[in-house]
Amino acid sequence: MRVRFWGTRGSLPVALTAADTQEKVAQALVAAGGRRFASIDEAREFAARDLPFAGARTFGGNSSCVEIEPGGDEYFVCDMGSGARPFGGHVFARQRGRPAVTNVFMSHLHWDHIMGFPFFGPAYVPGMKIRIHGCHEALEHAFRRQQAPPSFPVEFDQLRATIEFVRLRPDTTTEVSGVRVTPKLQHHSGDSFGYRFERDGKCVVYTTDSEHKLESAGEAQTFADFFRDADLVIFDAMYSLADAISVRADWGHSSNMVGVELCQMAGAKHLVLFHHEPANNDAAIEALLHDTRKFAQLTRDAPLQVSAAYDGLEVEL
Ligand SMILES: [Zn+2]
Ligand SMILES: [Zn+2]
């Protein structure tokens, strides 16, 4: 399996500002220390190898949209945040005019998770098929409503793809085109659902917009069971631990540290911090990643790899 991140920012898409970009260029010039580059490729190599992530790149970007490529002809994607726009471009580029089937799995229906759908190009093309899976009763209503007047110029019924809505049941495993999919109810305003995807002995868990309080050992255990032996856990780490237990308690999100604890309880291999707080700049997210790696090393029973998601990250399992 391969996982591709198209949108990784929580609550609202963000873009680098002119000042952010200027700061990165200035920092890079200082880091280069007057060194001369024979070609642009040499300079690119320096940027990739010698600059910190926040110095040369950005976490992004678009709101939640994560593609899971299980192998096979059909596309699998979690959430339709603004990352659905570049994901749609990827589908077109791969298909070269051939029709495609896209299986969408919705964590919940908050705006940052559906806002990209009206910009998902394949929805406009006859012959394309889109199956939108979710556990919420209002699943179809939420997609239709955001394209109803006066909110959007193209109404849902004007879309030319064949679009189906498929209701899934929490804690019930369904086979979708060769992939075993199990949703789980999570704490979040209006409820959210995590998904466990399994195929050929590989497992990915997508768990965003979920507040883990860990006050009850029983509840922590049910999530550890849900994450059990996962190769990859994509985890809502919107807040630092300090914020999550103080000013932002009950805001419906989790912290990096809780992610480490649950992954260690579960024997998961790789934790990806996801749904980044929009107010955090690249340096703040990189610092959060650094703290999380240190914590994972201090407390580890088994090695846990930790990454921070960014738009464009690809992970091969
Ligand atoms: Zn969200
Ligand atoms: Zn939400």
Coordinates of C-alpha atoms and ligand atoms in Angstrom, one line a residue:
M1 CA 0.0 0.0 0.0
R2 CA 1.0 3.6 -0.6
V3 CA -0.4 6.6 1.2
R4 CA -0.4 10.1 -0.4
F5 CA -1.2 13.2 1.5
W6 CA -3.0 15.9 -0.5
G7 CA -4.3 18.0 2.4
T8 CA -2.9 18.0 5.9
R9 CA -4.1 21.3 7.6
G10 CA -6.8 21.3 10.2
S11 CA -9.9 23.5 10.2
L12 CA -9.0 25.9 7.4
P13 CA -6.6 25.8 4.5
V14 CA -3.6 28.2 4.9
A15 CA -1.0 29.5 2.4
L16 CA 2.5 30.8 3.0
T17 CA 2.5 34.6 3.0
A18 CA 5.0 36.9 1.3
A19 CA 6.7 37.5 4.6
D20 CA 6.9 33.7 5.3
T21 CA 8.5 33.1 1.8
Q22 CA 11.0 36.0 2.2
E23 CA 12.0 34.6 5.6
K24 CA 12.7 31.2 4.1
V25 CA 14.8 32.7 1.3
A26 CA 16.8 34.9 3.8
Q27 CA 17.4 31.9 6.0
A28 CA 18.6 29.8 3.0
L29 CA 21.0 32.5 1.9
V30 CA 22.5 32.6 5.4
A31 CA 22.7 28.8 5.6
A32 CA 24.5 28.8 2.2
G33 CA 27.1 31.1 3.6
G34 CA 28.3 32.6 0.3
R35 CA 28.7 29.2 -1.3
R36 CA 28.5 29.2 -5.2
F37 CA 26.4 26.6 -7.1
A38 CA 27.4 25.4 -10.5
S39 CA 23.8 24.7 -11.6
I40 CA 20.2 25.0 -10.3
D41 CA 20.2 21.2 -9.7
E42 CA 23.1 21.6 -7.4
A43 CA 21.3 24.4 -5.5
R44 CA 18.2 22.2 -5.3
E45 CA 20.3 19.4 -3.9
F46 CA 21.6 21.7 -1.2
A47 CA 18.1 22.9 -0.3
A48 CA 16.9 19.2 0.0
R49 CA 19.8 17.9 1.9
D50 CA 21.2 20.7 4.0
L51 CA 18.3 22.9 5.0
P52 CA 15.8 22.0 7.7
F53 CA 12.3 21.1 6.5
A54 CA 10.8 24.4 7.6
G55 CA 13.7 26.3 6.0
A56 CA 13.1 25.0 2.5
R57 CA 9.6 23.6 2.4
T58 CA 6.2 24.0 4.0
F59 CA 3.8 21.6 5.7
G60 CA 0.9 23.3 3.8
G61 CA -1.6 23.9 2.9
N62 CA -4.9 22.2 2.0
S63 CA -7.4 20.9 4.4
S64 CA -7.9 17.1 5.0
C65 CA -7.5 14.8 2.0
V66 CA -5.5 11.6 2.2
E67 CA -5.2 9.0 -0.6
I68 CA -4.7 5.4 0.2
E69 CA -3.5 3.3 -2.8
P70 CA -4.1 -0.3 -1.9
G71 CA -3.2 -1.7 -5.3
G72 CA -5.9 -2.3 -7.9
D73 CA -7.8 -0.1 -10.3
E74 CA -9.9 2.0 -7.9
Y75 CA -9.0 5.1 -5.9
F76 CA -9.4 5.3 -2.2
V77 CA -9.4 8.6 -0.4
C78 CA -10.2 9.9 3.1
D79 CA -12.1 13.2 3.3
M80 CA -12.8 15.8 0.7
G81 CA -11.0 18.9 2.2
S82 CA -9.4 21.4 -0.2
G83 CA -6.8 18.8 -0.9
A84 CA -9.4 17.1 -3.1
R85 CA -8.6 19.7 -5.9
P86 CA -5.0 18.5 -6.5
F87 CA -6.1 14.9 -5.8
G88 CA -8.6 15.3 -8.7
G89 CA -5.7 16.5 -11.0
H90 CA -3.8 13.4 -10.0
V91 CA -6.7 11.1 -11.0
F92 CA -7.0 12.8 -14.4
A93 CA -3.2 12.6 -15.0
R94 CA -3.2 8.9 -14.1
Q95 CA -6.4 8.0 -16.1
R96 CA -5.5 9.8 -19.3
G97 CA -9.1 10.0 -20.4
R98 CA -10.2 6.6 -19.0
P99 CA -13.1 6.6 -16.5
A100 CA -12.2 5.9 -12.8
V101 CA -13.9 4.7 -9.6
T102 CA -13.1 6.8 -6.5
N103 CA -14.1 5.5 -3.1
V104 CA -14.3 8.3 -0.6
F105 CA -14.4 7.7 3.2
M106 CA -15.7 10.6 5.3
S107 CA -14.6 11.1 8.8
H108 CA -17.4 13.6 9.4
L109 CA -19.1 16.5 7.7
H110 CA -17.5 19.6 9.1
W111 CA -16.8 22.1 6.4
D112 CA -13.0 21.7 6.3
H113 CA -13.6 18.0 5.3
I114 CA -16.1 18.5 2.5
M115 CA -15.1 21.9 1.1
G116 CA -12.9 20.4 -1.7
F117 CA -15.6 18.3 -3.3
P118 CA -17.0 21.0 -5.6
F119 CA -13.4 21.4 -6.9
F120 CA -12.9 17.7 -7.4
G121 CA -12.6 17.6 -11.2
P122 CA -13.8 14.0 -11.8
A123 CA -17.2 14.9 -10.3
Y124 CA -17.9 16.9 -13.5
V125 CA -17.0 14.1 -16.0
P126 CA -19.5 11.6 -17.4
G127 CA -18.4 8.0 -16.9
M128 CA -16.5 8.8 -13.6
K129 CA -17.9 7.0 -10.6
I130 CA -17.7 8.3 -7.1
R131 CA -18.8 6.3 -4.0
I132 CA -19.0 8.4 -0.9
H133 CA -18.9 6.2 2.3
G134 CA -19.7 7.5 5.7
C135 CA -21.5 6.7 9.0
H136 CA -23.5 10.0 9.4
E137 CA -27.2 10.2 8.6
A138 CA -26.7 13.6 7.0
L139 CA -23.9 12.4 4.7
E140 CA -25.7 13.1 1.4
H141 CA -27.5 16.2 2.7
A142 CA -24.1 17.8 3.7
F143 CA -22.7 17.4 0.2
R144 CA -25.8 18.7 -1.5
R145 CA -26.3 21.6 0.8
Q146 CA -22.8 23.1 0.3
Q147 CA -23.5 23.3 -3.5
A148 CA -27.0 24.7 -3.1
P149 CA -27.7 28.4 -3.8
P150 CA -26.5 30.9 -2.7
S151 CA -23.3 29.0 -1.7
F152 CA -21.9 27.7 -5.0
P153 CA -22.6 28.3 -8.7
V154 CA -22.9 24.6 -9.7
E155 CA -25.6 22.6 -8.0
F156 CA -25.0 19.0 -6.9
D157 CA -27.5 17.6 -9.5
Q158 CA -25.5 19.3 -12.3
L159 CA -22.5 17.1 -11.6
R160 CA -22.0 14.6 -14.5
A161 CA -20.3 11.8 -12.7
T162 CA -22.3 8.9 -11.2
I163 CA -22.3 9.6 -7.4
E164 CA -23.5 7.2 -4.8
F165 CA -23.7 7.5 -1.1
V166 CA -22.9 4.4 1.0
R167 CA -23.8 4.3 4.7
L168 CA -21.3 2.2 6.8
R169 CA -21.8 1.0 10.3
P170 CA -19.3 1.6 13.1
D171 CA -17.4 -1.4 14.4
T172 CA -18.5 -3.4 11.4
T173 CA -16.0 -4.5 8.8
T174 CA -17.0 -4.0 5.1
E175 CA -15.1 -5.2 2.1
V176 CA -14.7 -2.5 -0.5
S177 CA -13.1 -3.6 -3.7
G178 CA -10.7 -6.0 -1.9
V179 CA -10.0 -3.7 1.1
R180 CA -11.3 -4.4 4.6
V181 CA -12.7 -1.2 6.0
T182 CA -13.8 -0.7 9.6
P183 CA -15.1 2.6 11.0
K184 CA -15.0 3.6 14.6
L185 CA -16.9 6.3 16.5
Q186 CA -14.7 9.1 17.9
H187 CA -15.3 12.0 20.3
H188 CA -15.9 15.2 18.3
S189 CA -18.6 17.7 18.0
G190 CA -21.4 16.0 15.9
D191 CA -19.4 12.7 16.0
S192 CA -16.5 11.7 13.8
F193 CA -15.4 8.2 12.6
G194 CA -11.9 6.8 12.3
Y195 CA -11.2 4.2 9.6
R196 CA -9.0 1.1 9.7
F197 CA -8.0 -0.1 6.2
E198 CA -6.5 -3.6 5.7
R199 CA -5.2 -5.4 2.7
D200 CA -2.6 -8.1 2.1
G201 CA -1.3 -8.0 5.7
K202 CA -0.9 -4.2 5.6
C203 CA -2.9 -1.8 7.7
V204 CA -3.5 2.0 7.7
V205 CA -5.6 3.8 10.4
Y206 CA -7.0 7.3 9.5
T207 CA -8.1 8.9 12.7
T208 CA -8.7 12.7 12.6
D209 CA -10.9 15.1 14.5
S210 CA -10.9 12.9 17.5
E211 CA -10.4 14.0 21.1
H212 CA -8.8 11.3 23.3
K213 CA -9.1 12.0 26.9
L214 CA -7.5 8.7 28.1
E215 CA -9.2 9.2 31.5
S216 CA -10.8 5.8 31.2
A217 CA -8.3 2.9 30.7
G218 CA -11.1 1.0 29.0
E219 CA -11.6 3.7 26.4
A220 CA -7.8 4.0 25.7
Q221 CA -7.8 0.2 25.3
T222 CA -10.6 0.2 22.7
F223 CA -8.6 2.7 20.6
A224 CA -5.3 0.8 21.1
D225 CA -7.3 -2.3 19.7
F226 CA -8.4 -0.2 16.8
F227 CA -4.8 0.8 16.0
R228 CA -3.5 -2.7 16.8
D229 CA -0.2 -3.5 14.9
A230 CA -1.0 -0.8 12.3
D231 CA 1.8 0.0 9.8
L232 CA 0.7 3.6 9.7
V233 CA -1.6 5.7 12.0
I234 CA -2.6 9.1 10.6
F235 CA -3.5 11.0 13.8
D236 CA -5.2 14.3 14.8
A237 CA -2.3 16.1 16.6
M238 CA -3.7 19.6 16.2
Y239 CA -2.6 20.7 19.7
S240 CA 0.4 20.4 22.0
L241 CA -0.2 18.4 25.1
A242 CA -0.3 21.5 27.3
D243 CA -3.0 23.1 25.1
A244 CA -5.0 19.9 24.8
I245 CA -5.4 19.5 28.5
S246 CA -5.9 23.1 29.4
V247 CA -7.2 25.9 27.2
R248 CA -8.4 23.6 24.4
A249 CA -9.9 20.8 26.4
D250 CA -13.2 19.6 24.9
W251 CA -12.5 21.3 21.6
G252 CA -12.6 17.9 19.9
H253 CA -9.0 17.4 19.0
S254 CA -5.9 15.6 20.4
S255 CA -2.3 16.1 21.0
N256 CA 1.0 14.6 19.7
M257 CA 1.7 12.9 23.0
V258 CA -1.6 11.1 23.2
G259 CA -0.8 9.8 19.7
V260 CA 2.5 8.4 20.9
E261 CA 0.9 6.7 23.9
L262 CA -1.9 5.1 21.9
C263 CA 0.5 3.9 19.1
Q264 CA 2.8 2.4 21.7
M265 CA -0.1 0.6 23.5
A266 CA -1.2 -0.7 20.1
G267 CA 2.3 -1.7 18.8
A268 CA 1.8 0.5 15.7
K269 CA 4.9 1.2 13.6
H270 CA 4.6 4.7 12.3
L271 CA 2.7 7.7 13.6
V272 CA 2.0 10.6 11.3
L273 CA 0.9 13.9 13.0
F274 CA -2.0 15.3 11.0
H275 CA -4.6 18.1 10.9
H276 CA -2.1 20.8 11.9
E277 CA -3.4 23.9 13.7
P278 CA -3.8 26.7 11.2
A279 CA -2.1 29.2 13.5
N280 CA 1.1 27.1 13.6
N281 CA 3.8 28.1 11.2
D282 CA 6.3 25.6 9.7
A283 CA 8.8 26.2 12.5
A284 CA 6.2 25.5 15.2
I285 CA 5.1 22.2 13.5
E286 CA 8.7 21.2 13.1
A287 CA 9.3 21.9 16.8
L288 CA 6.2 19.8 17.7
L289 CA 7.6 17.0 15.6
H290 CA 10.9 17.2 17.3
D291 CA 9.3 17.1 20.8
T292 CA 7.1 14.1 19.7
R293 CA 10.1 12.1 18.5
K294 CA 12.0 12.8 21.8
F295 CA 8.9 11.7 23.8
A296 CA 8.5 8.6 21.7
Q297 CA 12.2 7.7 22.3
L298 CA 12.0 8.3 26.1
T299 CA 8.9 6.2 26.5
R300 CA 9.4 3.5 23.9
D301 CA 8.9 -0.2 24.5
A302 CA 9.1 -0.8 20.8
P303 CA 10.5 1.6 18.1
L304 CA 7.9 4.0 16.8
Q305 CA 8.6 6.1 13.8
V306 CA 7.1 9.6 13.9
S307 CA 6.5 12.0 11.0
A308 CA 4.6 15.2 10.5
A309 CA 2.3 15.1 7.5
Y310 CA 2.7 17.7 4.7
D311 CA 1.0 18.2 1.4
G312 CA 2.9 15.9 -1.0
L313 CA 4.2 13.4 1.6
E314 CA 4.1 9.8 0.3
V315 CA 4.6 6.8 2.6
E316 CA 5.1 3.3 1.2
L317 CA 4.1 0.4 3.4
Ligands
ZN1 ZN -11.2 19.1 10.8
ZN2 ZN -14.3 18.6 12.8

